[in-house]
mmCIF file of C-alpha atoms and ligand atoms in Angstrom:
data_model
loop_
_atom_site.group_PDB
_atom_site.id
_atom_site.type_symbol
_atom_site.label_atom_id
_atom_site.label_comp_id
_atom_site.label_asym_id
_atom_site.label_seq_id
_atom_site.Cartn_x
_atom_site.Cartn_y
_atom_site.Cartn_z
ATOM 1 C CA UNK A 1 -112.710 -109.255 19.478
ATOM 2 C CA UNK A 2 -111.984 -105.931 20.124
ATOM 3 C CA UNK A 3 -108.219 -104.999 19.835
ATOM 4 C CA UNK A 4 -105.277 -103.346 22.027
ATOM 5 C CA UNK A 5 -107.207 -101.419 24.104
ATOM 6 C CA UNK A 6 -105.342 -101.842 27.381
ATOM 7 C CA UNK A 7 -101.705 -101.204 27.782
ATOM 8 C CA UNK A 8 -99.692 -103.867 29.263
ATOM 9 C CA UNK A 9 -98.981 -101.097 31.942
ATOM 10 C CA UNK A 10 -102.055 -101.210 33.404
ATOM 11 C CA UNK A 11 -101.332 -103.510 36.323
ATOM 12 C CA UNK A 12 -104.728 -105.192 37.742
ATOM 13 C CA UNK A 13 -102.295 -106.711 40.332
ATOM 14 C CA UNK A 14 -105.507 -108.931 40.882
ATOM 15 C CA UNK A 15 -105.299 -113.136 42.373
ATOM 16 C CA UNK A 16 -107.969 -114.859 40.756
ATOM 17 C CA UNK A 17 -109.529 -117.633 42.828
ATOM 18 C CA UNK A 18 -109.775 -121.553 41.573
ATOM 19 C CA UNK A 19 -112.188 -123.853 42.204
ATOM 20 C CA UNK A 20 -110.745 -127.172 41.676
ATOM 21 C CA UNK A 21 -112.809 -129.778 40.801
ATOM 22 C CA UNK A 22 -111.063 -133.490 40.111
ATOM 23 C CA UNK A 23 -114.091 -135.884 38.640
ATOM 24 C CA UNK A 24 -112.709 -139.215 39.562
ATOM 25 C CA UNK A 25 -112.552 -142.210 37.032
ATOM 26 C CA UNK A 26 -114.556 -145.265 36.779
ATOM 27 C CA UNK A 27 -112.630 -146.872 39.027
ATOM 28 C CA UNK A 28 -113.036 -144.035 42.193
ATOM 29 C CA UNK A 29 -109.635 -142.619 41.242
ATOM 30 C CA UNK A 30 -108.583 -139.522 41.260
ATOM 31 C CA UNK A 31 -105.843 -139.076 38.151
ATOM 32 C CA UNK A 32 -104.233 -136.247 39.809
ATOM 33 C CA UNK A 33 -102.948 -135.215 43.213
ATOM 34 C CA UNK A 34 -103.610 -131.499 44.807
ATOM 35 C CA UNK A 35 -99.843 -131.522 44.563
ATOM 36 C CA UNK A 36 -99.711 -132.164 40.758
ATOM 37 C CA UNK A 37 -102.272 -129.535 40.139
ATOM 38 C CA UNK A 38 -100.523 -126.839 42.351
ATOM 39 C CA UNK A 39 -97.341 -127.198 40.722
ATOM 40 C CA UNK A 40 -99.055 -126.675 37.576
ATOM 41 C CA UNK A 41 -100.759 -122.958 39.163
ATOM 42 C CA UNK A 42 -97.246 -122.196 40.364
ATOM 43 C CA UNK A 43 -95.947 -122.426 36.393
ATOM 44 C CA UNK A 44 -98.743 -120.726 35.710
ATOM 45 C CA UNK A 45 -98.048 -117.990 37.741
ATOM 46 C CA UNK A 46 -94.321 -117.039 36.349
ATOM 47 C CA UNK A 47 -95.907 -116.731 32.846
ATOM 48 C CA UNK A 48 -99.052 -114.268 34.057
ATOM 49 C CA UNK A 49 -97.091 -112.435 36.471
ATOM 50 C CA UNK A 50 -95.920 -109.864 33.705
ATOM 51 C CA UNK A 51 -99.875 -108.960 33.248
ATOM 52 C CA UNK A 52 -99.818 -108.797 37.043
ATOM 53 C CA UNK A 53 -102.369 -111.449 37.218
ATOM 54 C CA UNK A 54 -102.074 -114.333 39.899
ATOM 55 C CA UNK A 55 -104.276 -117.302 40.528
ATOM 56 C CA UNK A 56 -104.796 -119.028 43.872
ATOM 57 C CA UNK A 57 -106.446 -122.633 44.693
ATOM 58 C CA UNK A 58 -109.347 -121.196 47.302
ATOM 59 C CA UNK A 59 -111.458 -124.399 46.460
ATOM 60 C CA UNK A 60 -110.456 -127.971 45.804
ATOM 61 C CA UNK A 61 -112.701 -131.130 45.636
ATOM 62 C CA UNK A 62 -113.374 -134.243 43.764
ATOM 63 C CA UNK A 63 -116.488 -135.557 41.746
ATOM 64 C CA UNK A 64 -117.532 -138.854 42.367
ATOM 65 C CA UNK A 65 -119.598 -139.392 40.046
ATOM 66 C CA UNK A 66 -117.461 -141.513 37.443
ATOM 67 C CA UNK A 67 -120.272 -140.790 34.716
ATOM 68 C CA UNK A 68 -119.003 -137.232 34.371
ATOM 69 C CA UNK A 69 -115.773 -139.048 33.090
ATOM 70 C CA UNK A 70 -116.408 -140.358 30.256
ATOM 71 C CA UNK A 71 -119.606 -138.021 29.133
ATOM 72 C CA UNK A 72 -119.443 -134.103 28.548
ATOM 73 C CA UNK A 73 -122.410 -133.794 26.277
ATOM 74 C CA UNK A 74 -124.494 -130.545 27.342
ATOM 75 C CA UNK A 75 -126.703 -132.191 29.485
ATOM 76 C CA UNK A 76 -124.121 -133.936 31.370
ATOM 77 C CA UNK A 77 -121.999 -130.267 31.857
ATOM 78 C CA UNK A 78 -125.175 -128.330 32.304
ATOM 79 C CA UNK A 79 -125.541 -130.565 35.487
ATOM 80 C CA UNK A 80 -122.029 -131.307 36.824
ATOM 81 C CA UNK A 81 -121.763 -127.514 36.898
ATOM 82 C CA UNK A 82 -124.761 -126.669 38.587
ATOM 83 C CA UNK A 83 -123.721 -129.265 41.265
ATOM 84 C CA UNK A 84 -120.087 -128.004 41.920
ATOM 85 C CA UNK A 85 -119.363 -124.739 40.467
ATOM 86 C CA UNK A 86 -118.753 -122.039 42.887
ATOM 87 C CA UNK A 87 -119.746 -118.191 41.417
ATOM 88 C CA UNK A 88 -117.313 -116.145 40.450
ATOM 89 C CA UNK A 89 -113.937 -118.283 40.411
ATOM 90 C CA UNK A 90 -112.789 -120.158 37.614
ATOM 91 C CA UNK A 91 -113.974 -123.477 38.022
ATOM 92 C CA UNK A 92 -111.655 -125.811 36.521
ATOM 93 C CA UNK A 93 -112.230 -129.798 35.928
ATOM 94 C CA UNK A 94 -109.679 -132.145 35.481
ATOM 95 C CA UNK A 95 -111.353 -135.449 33.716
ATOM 96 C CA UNK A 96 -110.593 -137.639 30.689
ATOM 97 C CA UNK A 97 -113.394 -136.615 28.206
ATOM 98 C CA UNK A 98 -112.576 -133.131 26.597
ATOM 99 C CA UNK A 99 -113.833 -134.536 23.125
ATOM 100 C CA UNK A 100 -117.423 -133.792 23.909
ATOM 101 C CA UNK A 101 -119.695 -130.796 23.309
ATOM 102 C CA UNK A 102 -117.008 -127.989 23.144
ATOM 103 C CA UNK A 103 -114.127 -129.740 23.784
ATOM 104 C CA UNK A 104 -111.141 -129.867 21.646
ATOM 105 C CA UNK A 105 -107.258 -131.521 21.671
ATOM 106 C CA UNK A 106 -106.495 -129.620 24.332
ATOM 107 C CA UNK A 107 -108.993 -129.174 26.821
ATOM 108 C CA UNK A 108 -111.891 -125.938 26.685
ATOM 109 C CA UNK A 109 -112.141 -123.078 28.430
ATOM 110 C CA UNK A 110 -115.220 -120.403 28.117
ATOM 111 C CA UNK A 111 -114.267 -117.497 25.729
ATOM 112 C CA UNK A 112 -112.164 -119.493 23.305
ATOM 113 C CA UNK A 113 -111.954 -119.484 19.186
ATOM 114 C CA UNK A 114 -115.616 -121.424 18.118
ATOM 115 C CA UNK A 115 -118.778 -119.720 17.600
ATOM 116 C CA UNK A 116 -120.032 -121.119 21.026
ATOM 117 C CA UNK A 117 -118.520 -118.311 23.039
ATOM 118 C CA UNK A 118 -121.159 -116.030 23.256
ATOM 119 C CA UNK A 119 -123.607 -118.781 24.318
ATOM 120 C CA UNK A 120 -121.299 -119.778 26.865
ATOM 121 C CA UNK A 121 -120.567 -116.142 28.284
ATOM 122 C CA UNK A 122 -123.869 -115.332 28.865
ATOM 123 C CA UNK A 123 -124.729 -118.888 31.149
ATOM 124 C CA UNK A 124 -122.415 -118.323 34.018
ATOM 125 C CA UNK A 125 -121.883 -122.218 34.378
ATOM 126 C CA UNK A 126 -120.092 -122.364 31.878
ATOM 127 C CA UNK A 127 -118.270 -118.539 31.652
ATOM 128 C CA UNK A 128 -116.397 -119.922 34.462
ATOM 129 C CA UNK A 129 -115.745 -123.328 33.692
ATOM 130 C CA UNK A 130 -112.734 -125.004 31.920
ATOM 131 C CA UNK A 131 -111.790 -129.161 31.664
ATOM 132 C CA UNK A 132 -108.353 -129.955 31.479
ATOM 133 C CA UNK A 133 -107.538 -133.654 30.390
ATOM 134 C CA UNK A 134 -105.251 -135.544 32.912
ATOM 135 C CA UNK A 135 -103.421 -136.183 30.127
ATOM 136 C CA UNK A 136 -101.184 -133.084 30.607
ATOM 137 C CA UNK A 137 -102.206 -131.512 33.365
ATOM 138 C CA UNK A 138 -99.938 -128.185 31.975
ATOM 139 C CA UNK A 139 -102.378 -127.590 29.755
ATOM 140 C CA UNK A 140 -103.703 -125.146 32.707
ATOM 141 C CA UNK A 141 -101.249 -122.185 31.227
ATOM 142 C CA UNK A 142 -102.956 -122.511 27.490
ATOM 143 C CA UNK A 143 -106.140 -123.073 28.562
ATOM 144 C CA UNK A 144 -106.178 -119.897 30.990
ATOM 145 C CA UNK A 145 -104.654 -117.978 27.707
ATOM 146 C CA UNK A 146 -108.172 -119.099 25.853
ATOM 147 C CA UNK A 147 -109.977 -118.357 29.209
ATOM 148 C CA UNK A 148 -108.844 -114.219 28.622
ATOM 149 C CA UNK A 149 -109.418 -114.379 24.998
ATOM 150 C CA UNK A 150 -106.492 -115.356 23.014
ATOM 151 C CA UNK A 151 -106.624 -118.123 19.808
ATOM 152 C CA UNK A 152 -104.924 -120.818 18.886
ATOM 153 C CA UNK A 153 -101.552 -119.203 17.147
ATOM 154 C CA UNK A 154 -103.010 -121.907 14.395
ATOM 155 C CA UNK A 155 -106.289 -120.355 14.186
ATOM 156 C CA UNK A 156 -107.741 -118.223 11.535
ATOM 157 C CA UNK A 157 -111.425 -117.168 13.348
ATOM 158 C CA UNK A 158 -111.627 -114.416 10.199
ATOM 159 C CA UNK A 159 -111.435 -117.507 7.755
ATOM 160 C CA UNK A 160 -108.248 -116.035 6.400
ATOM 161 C CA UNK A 161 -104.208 -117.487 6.675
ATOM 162 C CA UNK A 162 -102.164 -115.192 7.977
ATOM 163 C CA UNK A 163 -98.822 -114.871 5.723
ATOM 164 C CA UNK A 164 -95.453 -115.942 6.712
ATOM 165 C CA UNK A 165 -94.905 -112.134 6.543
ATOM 166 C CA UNK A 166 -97.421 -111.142 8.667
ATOM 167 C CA UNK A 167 -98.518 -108.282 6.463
ATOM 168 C CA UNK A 168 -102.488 -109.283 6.906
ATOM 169 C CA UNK A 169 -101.276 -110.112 10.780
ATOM 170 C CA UNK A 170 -104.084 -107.727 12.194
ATOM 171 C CA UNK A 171 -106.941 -109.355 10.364
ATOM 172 C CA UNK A 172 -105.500 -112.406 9.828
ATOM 173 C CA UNK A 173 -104.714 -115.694 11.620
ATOM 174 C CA UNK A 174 -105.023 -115.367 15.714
ATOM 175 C CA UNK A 175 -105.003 -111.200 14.908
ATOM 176 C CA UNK A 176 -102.330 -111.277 16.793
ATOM 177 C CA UNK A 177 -99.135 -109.689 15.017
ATOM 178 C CA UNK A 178 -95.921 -110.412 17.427
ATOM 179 C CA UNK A 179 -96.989 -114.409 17.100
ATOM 180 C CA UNK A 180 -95.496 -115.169 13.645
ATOM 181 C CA UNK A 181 -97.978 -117.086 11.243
ATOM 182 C CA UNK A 182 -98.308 -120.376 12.031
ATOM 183 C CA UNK A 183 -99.634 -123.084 9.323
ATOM 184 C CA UNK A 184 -100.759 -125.972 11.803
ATOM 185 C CA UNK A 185 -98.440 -128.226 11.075
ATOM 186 C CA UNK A 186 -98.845 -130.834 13.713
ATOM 187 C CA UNK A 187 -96.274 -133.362 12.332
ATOM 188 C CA UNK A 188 -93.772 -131.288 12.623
ATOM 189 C CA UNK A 189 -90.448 -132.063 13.910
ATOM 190 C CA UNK A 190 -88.608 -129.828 16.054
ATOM 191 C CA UNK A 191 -85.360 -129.489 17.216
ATOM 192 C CA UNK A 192 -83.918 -127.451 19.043
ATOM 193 C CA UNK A 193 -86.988 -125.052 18.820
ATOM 194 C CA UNK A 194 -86.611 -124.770 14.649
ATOM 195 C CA UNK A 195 -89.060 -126.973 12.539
ATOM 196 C CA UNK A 196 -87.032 -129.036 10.220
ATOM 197 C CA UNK A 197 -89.281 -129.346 7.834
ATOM 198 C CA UNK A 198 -90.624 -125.904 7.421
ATOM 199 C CA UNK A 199 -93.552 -125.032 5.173
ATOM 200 C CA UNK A 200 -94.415 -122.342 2.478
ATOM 201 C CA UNK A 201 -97.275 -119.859 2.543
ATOM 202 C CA UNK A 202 -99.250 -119.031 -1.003
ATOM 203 C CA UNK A 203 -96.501 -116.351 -1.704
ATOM 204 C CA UNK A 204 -93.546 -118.554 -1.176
ATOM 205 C CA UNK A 205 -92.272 -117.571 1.914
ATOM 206 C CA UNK A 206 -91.639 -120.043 4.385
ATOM 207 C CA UNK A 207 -93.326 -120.670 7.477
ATOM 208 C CA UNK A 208 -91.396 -119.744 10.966
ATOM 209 C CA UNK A 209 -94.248 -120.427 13.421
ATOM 210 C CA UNK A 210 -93.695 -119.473 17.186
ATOM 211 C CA UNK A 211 -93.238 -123.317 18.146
ATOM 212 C CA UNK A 212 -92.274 -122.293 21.824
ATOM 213 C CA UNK A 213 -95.911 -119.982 22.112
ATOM 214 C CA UNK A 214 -98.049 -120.669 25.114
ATOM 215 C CA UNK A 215 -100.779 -120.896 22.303
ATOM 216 C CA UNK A 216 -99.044 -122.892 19.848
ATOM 217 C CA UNK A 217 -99.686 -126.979 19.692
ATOM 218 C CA UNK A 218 -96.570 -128.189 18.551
ATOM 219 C CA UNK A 219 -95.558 -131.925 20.271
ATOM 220 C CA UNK A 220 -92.633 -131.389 21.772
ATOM 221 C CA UNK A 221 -90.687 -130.912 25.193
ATOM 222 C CA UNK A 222 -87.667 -128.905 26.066
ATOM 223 C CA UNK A 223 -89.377 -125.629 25.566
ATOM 224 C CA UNK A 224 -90.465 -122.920 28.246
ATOM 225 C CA UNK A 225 -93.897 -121.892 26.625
ATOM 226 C CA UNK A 226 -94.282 -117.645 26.643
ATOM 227 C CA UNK A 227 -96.847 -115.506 26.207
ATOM 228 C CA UNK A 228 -96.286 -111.997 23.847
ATOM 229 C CA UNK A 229 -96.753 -108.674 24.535
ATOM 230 C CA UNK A 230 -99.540 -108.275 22.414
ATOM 231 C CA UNK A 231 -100.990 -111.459 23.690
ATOM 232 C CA UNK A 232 -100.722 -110.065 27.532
ATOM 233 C CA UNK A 233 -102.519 -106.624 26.254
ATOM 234 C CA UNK A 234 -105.412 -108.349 25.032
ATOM 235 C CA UNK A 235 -105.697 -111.035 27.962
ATOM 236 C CA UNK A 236 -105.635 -107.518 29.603
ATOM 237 C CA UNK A 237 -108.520 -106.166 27.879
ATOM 238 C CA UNK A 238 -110.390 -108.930 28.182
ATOM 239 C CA UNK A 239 -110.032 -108.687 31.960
ATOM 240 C CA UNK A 240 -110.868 -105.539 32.318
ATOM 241 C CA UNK A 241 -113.300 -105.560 29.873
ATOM 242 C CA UNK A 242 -115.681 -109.181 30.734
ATOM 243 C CA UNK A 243 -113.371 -110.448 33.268
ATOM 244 C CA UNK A 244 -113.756 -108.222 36.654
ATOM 245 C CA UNK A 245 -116.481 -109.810 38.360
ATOM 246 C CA UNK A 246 -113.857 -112.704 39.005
ATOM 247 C CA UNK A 247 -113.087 -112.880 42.763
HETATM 248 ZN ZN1 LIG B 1 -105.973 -124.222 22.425
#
């Protein structure tokens, strides 16, 4: 991943369109409402709008085929996406299954932390695709972080922890240095936006992860999720850089 290329100055002032795809359950339901998901684009809005990026529903249907549900193997995305993605937008589906072939807790979104992103940048179904689990339907705001390049604040792509004093931070961790290090701890408890039971790093130092980071994964409510300044530059850079052809 190339780094800070892009100053967060450079405005694309650019609305991205959304295909919205809602595969219904076994049952013929849909799990959420056009209402649900727009309230979740207009969150996601305030949190881009200081890369000058907007996103707009242009497309919104549902999927009736229930077997999409419950299967996300390859063959089963390879075909769902040839059936309902529509070029150039981001074509997001919201279904139960995001455990399959590159799913993950959270959902998936092309461009993300695994070796599969270069295999799925260069087949356009799946560029432009993301699945978001009804289970939390805000997941839309971390996924769309993934979606313009940025890891997991958890992450170490490099193979290498990132220290508690961020001294490696450009190699390190999610290479991103204005998220602090964060050691994964998923049974954490938080209050009040401070672990309580904070962790040390090999040198001693404690642990002081961003808990309240749009790309952290700690379980907890309470907390308007943010995105850094370094994270917007490279989310910019990534847009200008593989991005554009979005309408
Ligand atoms: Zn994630």
């Amino acid at each position: 991943m190339a780094t800070n290329i892009v100053d967060i100055n450079a405005c694309p002032n650019k609305t991205i369109s959304l295909s919205i795809h809602v595969v219904l359950d076994t049952a013929d339901i849909a799990q959420a409402t056009p209402t649900q998901i727009q309230n979740t684009v207009v969150v996601m809005n305030q949190k881009f709008s200081p890369m000058c990026v907007q996103f707009k529903i242009c497309n919104y249907d549902t999927v009736p085929e229930s077997i999409y549900f419950t299967k996300t193997s390859e063959n089963y995305l390879t075909e769902m996406t040839t059936k309902y993605n529509i070029p150039n937008t981001i074509n997001i589906y919201y279904s139960a299954s995001v455990s399959g072939l590159w799913g993950s807790l959270d959902g998936s979104a092309g461009l993300t932390t695994s070796s599969n992103d270069n295999i799925r940048m260069k087949n356009p179904l799946f560029r432009d695709f993301m699945l978001i689990n009804y289970s939390d339907l805000t997941m839309i705001s971390h996924e769309m972080g993934h979606f313009f390049g940025l890891y997991d604040t958890f992450d170490n792509p490099s193979g290498v922890k990132e220290f508690a004093n961020g001294k490696n931070c450009t190699s390190a961790g999610d290479s991103i240095c204005d998220t602090e290090a964060d050691p994964a701890t998923f049974n954490a408890t938080i209050v009040n936006c401070h672990l309580t039971n904070p962790t040390k790093d090999g040198n001693g130092d404690y642990y002081t992860p961003p808990v309240c980071n749009q790309m952290s994964f700690y379980p907890f409510s309470g907390c308007i999720k943010y995105f850094t300044p370094e994270q917007f530059n490279r989310m910019l850079n990534v847009f200008y850089t593989k991005r554009k052809y979005l309408w």
